[in-house]
Amino acid sequence: MAGQSTELEHGLSERAQTLLKTLVERYIREGQPVGSRTLARDSKLDLSPATIRNVMADLEELGLVASPHTSAGRVPTARGYRLFVDSLLTVKPLRPATVSRLKRELGERAETPGEVIESASSLLSAITRLAGVVMLPRAEQVTLRQVEFLPLSGNRVLVILVTNNAEVQNRIIHTGRAYSAAELEAAANYINREFAGRDLRGIREAVAAAMARARDDMGRIMETALAVADRAFEGRRDDDFVLAGQNHLLEYQEMADIERLRRLFEAFNTKRDILHLLDQSIDAEGVQIFIGQESGYEVLDSCSVVTSPYRVGDQVVGVLGVIGPTRMAYDRVIPIVDVTARLLGAALSSE
Amino acid sequence: MAGQSTELEHGLSERAQTLLKTLVERYIREGQPVGSRTLARDSKLDLSPATIRNVMADLEELGLVASPHTSAGRVPTARGYRLFVDSLLTVKPLRPATVSRLKRELGERAETPGEVIESASSLLSAITRLAGVVMLPRAEQVTLRQVEFLPLSGNRVLVILVTNNAEVQNRIIHTGRAYSAAELEAAANYINREFAGRDLRGIREAVAAAMARARDDMGRIMETALAVADRAFEGRRDDDFVLAGQNHLLEYQEMADIERLRRLFEAFNTKRDILHLLDQSIDAEGVQIFIGQESGYEVLDSCSVVTSPYRVGDQVVGVLGVIGPTRMAYDRVIPIVDVTARLLGAALSSE
DNA sequence: CTTAGCACTCAAATACATAGAGTGCTAAAA
DNA sequence: TTTTAGCACTCTATGTATTTGAGTGCTAAG
């Protein structure tokens, strides 16, 4: 009847919590199943191993810890990690050196948003020694600065878009007929005059509207402009992410199963599942954590994913995070992901 | 004293050659050390195992085969593979389906040279189930179609280069002072008029020459043009390659050593060593093969690299190839690399 | 020159014993 | 009622023989 406030939350006594916390911390540090004797020494509770064994039996009952075999100590389960990160974890403040490194390499080194994002991914991976991912900013945020059309052979047109932040996109579109360089130049001028500063999606809609409205009575230039722009600003659901440091994953014992690893790397290549997962965090308040099977993707079964959305202004434009073994140093990783998200947002805003 | 013509080449009797060939083929197929009994059955020579053992002893003496331990049959050494590919190998003609797949996906699907190269790399890797690499074409071959300068904040200028083949490059340069949009436009016009159609390196030199010559008496426009172009076309030693399918390497038994694998993947990331190696093949006539330590890079010790230069017109512009375990199906891989090189060249030329 | 025969070697598999870590349970102590 | 000492038990890891089988090298006969 030790009715501590904390007990009610998840039906665990203060003592059980302390022991679970100690166990998880120890296991994260050493990677070995933790026995009752070790735990007795590690926790400051001054209890005998026997007592601790009783508590461990309870925790096992609750599915928070498990033992690989009868005589092997306990290991946290996914649920154990979950409870740990939710209510027991004390996050480590970042070393100032780390923060300033992040600031420097995100803010100063990188010129274009693309480079900033590359840096963010590399930094995440380098600092955590896990795989780093940064989802590319949503297209809504991208506004047009200038567009250029160049004629190619075979009814094709090379479209060059310069967007708000010195970012250049280019694509090739197929048109119904061949356009002359002069026609295309005039069309580009028209679009630049009319639409510069608006976001790409908006332009597409405006163009579509204009086409519907003025089917008949429009000048040659405008007709060309609209025909080309219609394709130039097309959907391009640019869902993609930048991955860095997947090699780090080769450093961990628990990733030694080469077939699992192959499937995981395959998922990185395919991108689809990872993107879906990242997408789920886009509406989260801050750092979000998927432990083991929680992610719902089989390839990530023995992995944890720590994510955070990042904002430009007050608008969430993307998600970043790290992927690594469930046994990771959450107390370090969480603040790193958190701070990187903030700094990436800041760096992208200041361009 | 069986003085066959082939014997003189490397001092091996016809029979020894046949046996070595059979052994290597068998080992490549099965991955297990080959014993004398098996070899007796496999080769059509109708010899007893005992005789074969004598021959094997000779081959071992010559360093062409080795046995992992006394009772384990023989395995080809790097030198054995070398002799095999140099004089014993009968290459398999490619299946027509493979050739047409290559043609289709290189020629039709891909729009820009960048895409063609990506495809080549993916195809190499998909067809051989090894890692595919394609070195990017040399900059000498890249000619200017159009250049555009856009002013950015902080004395920076965004340079957009459109090159011969609908390829767009962009970079940001720092200039001594701020230039207005009008100035930059005039400068771009000047360069486009003056240098369009010339290769980038040539332009850089021409610009440097012009600057040296006309230090004093040049118009404002030309001065701006030269100042900016000097940086815009700067070195950019764009040595780089496109890698695909490194995951395939996880499928091979002989790549199971996770620490070696990590170092290999690291080398892929670093790119430097791989680039040097590819560079060595740039002057080769056709397909070139590096077996095991022949490459000179420790990380590639248990790997073979099969490369071929590829041409646009009659000019070699790059190198492509595959990387995999020494135990690979050379008879299949060699023609695939060879044909891909030709088709890549053709696809790049036709743009 | 070829090959049968045989002794020999070595890795891999199997079986068995032992040590050590850690558990659960019980009964006594607090 | 809670804690803990004690103990039997379980299971892995480790080490040691032993056996089996594949394959060799050598020798002597064909």
Short mmCIF file of N, CA and C (backbone and C1' of nucleotides) in Angstrom, two decimals, chain A residues 15 47-48 51 53-54 69-71, chain D residues 2-7 10-12:
data_model
loop_
_atom_site.label_atom_id
_atom_site.label_comp_id
_atom_site.label_asym_id
_atom_site.label_seq_id
_atom_site.Cartn_x
_atom_site.Cartn_y
_atom_site.Cartn_z
N ARG A 15 9.74 1.22 -5.99
CA ARG A 15 10.93 0.38 -6.02
C ARG A 15 11.07 -0.37 -7.35
N LEU A 47 19.16 -3.71 -1.27
CA LEU A 47 18.29 -4.88 -1.13
C LEU A 47 19.11 -6.12 -1.48
N SER A 48 18.67 -7.24 -0.99
CA SER A 48 19.38 -8.47 -1.32
C SER A 48 18.94 -8.95 -2.71
N THR A 51 15.41 -10.49 -2.85
CA THR A 51 14.29 -9.55 -2.95
C THR A 51 14.12 -9.08 -4.39
N ARG A 53 14.98 -10.51 -6.99
CA ARG A 53 14.42 -11.57 -7.85
C ARG A 53 12.91 -11.57 -7.80
N ASN A 54 12.37 -11.33 -6.59
CA ASN A 54 10.91 -11.28 -6.49
C ASN A 54 10.34 -10.17 -7.37
N HIS A 69 16.96 -17.09 -21.23
CA HIS A 69 16.83 -18.47 -20.76
C HIS A 69 16.92 -18.44 -19.25
N THR A 70 16.64 -19.60 -18.63
CA THR A 70 16.48 -19.62 -17.17
C THR A 70 17.59 -18.96 -16.37
N SER A 71 18.80 -19.16 -16.80
CA SER A 71 19.89 -18.66 -15.94
C SER A 71 20.64 -17.52 -16.61
P DT D 2 3.68 -7.01 2.49
"O5'" DT D 2 5.25 -6.92 2.75
"C5'" DT D 2 5.72 -5.95 3.68
"C4'" DT D 2 7.19 -6.17 3.90
"C3'" DT D 2 8.00 -6.43 2.61
"O3'" DT D 2 9.14 -5.61 2.63
"C1'" DT D 2 8.42 -8.13 4.19
P DT D 3 10.17 -5.62 1.42
"O5'" DT D 3 11.32 -6.51 2.01
"C5'" DT D 3 11.99 -6.06 3.18
"C4'" DT D 3 12.96 -7.11 3.62
"C3'" DT D 3 14.02 -7.49 2.58
"O3'" DT D 3 15.28 -7.30 3.17
"C1'" DT D 3 13.02 -9.43 3.52
P DT D 4 16.57 -7.38 2.25
"O5'" DT D 4 17.02 -8.88 2.57
"C5'" DT D 4 17.25 -9.25 3.92
"C4'" DT D 4 17.51 -10.73 4.00
"C3'" DT D 4 18.50 -11.27 2.97
"O3'" DT D 4 19.37 -12.19 3.60
"C1'" DT D 4 16.58 -12.57 2.95
P DA D 5 20.92 -12.02 3.39
"O5'" DA D 5 21.40 -13.44 3.87
"C5'" DA D 5 20.96 -13.92 5.13
"C4'" DA D 5 20.71 -15.41 5.06
"C3'" DA D 5 21.76 -16.19 4.27
"O3'" DA D 5 22.14 -17.32 5.04
"C1'" DA D 5 19.58 -16.69 3.48
P DG D 6 23.27 -18.28 4.56
"O5'" DG D 6 22.39 -19.45 3.95
"C5'" DG D 6 21.24 -19.89 4.66
"C4'" DG D 6 20.64 -21.07 3.92
"C3'" DG D 6 21.64 -21.88 3.10
"O3'" DG D 6 21.35 -23.25 3.27
"C1'" DG D 6 19.92 -21.11 1.69
P DC D 7 22.39 -24.33 2.76
"O5'" DC D 7 21.51 -24.98 1.61
"C5'" DC D 7 20.11 -25.21 1.83
"C4'" DC D 7 19.47 -25.59 0.51
"C3'" DC D 7 20.40 -26.37 -0.42
"O3'" DC D 7 19.68 -27.42 -1.02
"C1'" DC D 7 19.49 -24.53 -1.55
P DT D 10 15.80 -29.13 -12.92
"O5'" DT D 10 16.10 -27.91 -13.88
"C5'" DT D 10 15.49 -26.64 -13.62
"C4'" DT D 10 16.08 -25.64 -14.58
"C3'" DT D 10 16.52 -26.22 -15.91
"O3'" DT D 10 16.11 -25.33 -16.93
"C1'" DT D 10 18.33 -25.09 -14.90
P DC D 11 15.99 -25.88 -18.41
"O5'" DC D 11 17.17 -25.03 -19.06
"C5'" DC D 11 17.20 -23.62 -18.84
"C4'" DC D 11 18.59 -23.13 -19.17
"C3'" DC D 11 19.18 -23.79 -20.42
"O3'" DC D 11 19.55 -22.77 -21.32
"C1'" DC D 11 20.72 -23.79 -18.64
P DT D 12 20.08 -23.15 -22.74
"O5'" DT D 12 21.49 -22.41 -22.66
"C5'" DT D 12 21.52 -21.03 -22.31
"C4'" DT D 12 22.95 -20.63 -22.00
"C3'" DT D 12 23.92 -20.86 -23.16
"O3'" DT D 12 24.70 -19.69 -23.30
"C1'" DT D 12 24.71 -21.94 -21.21
#
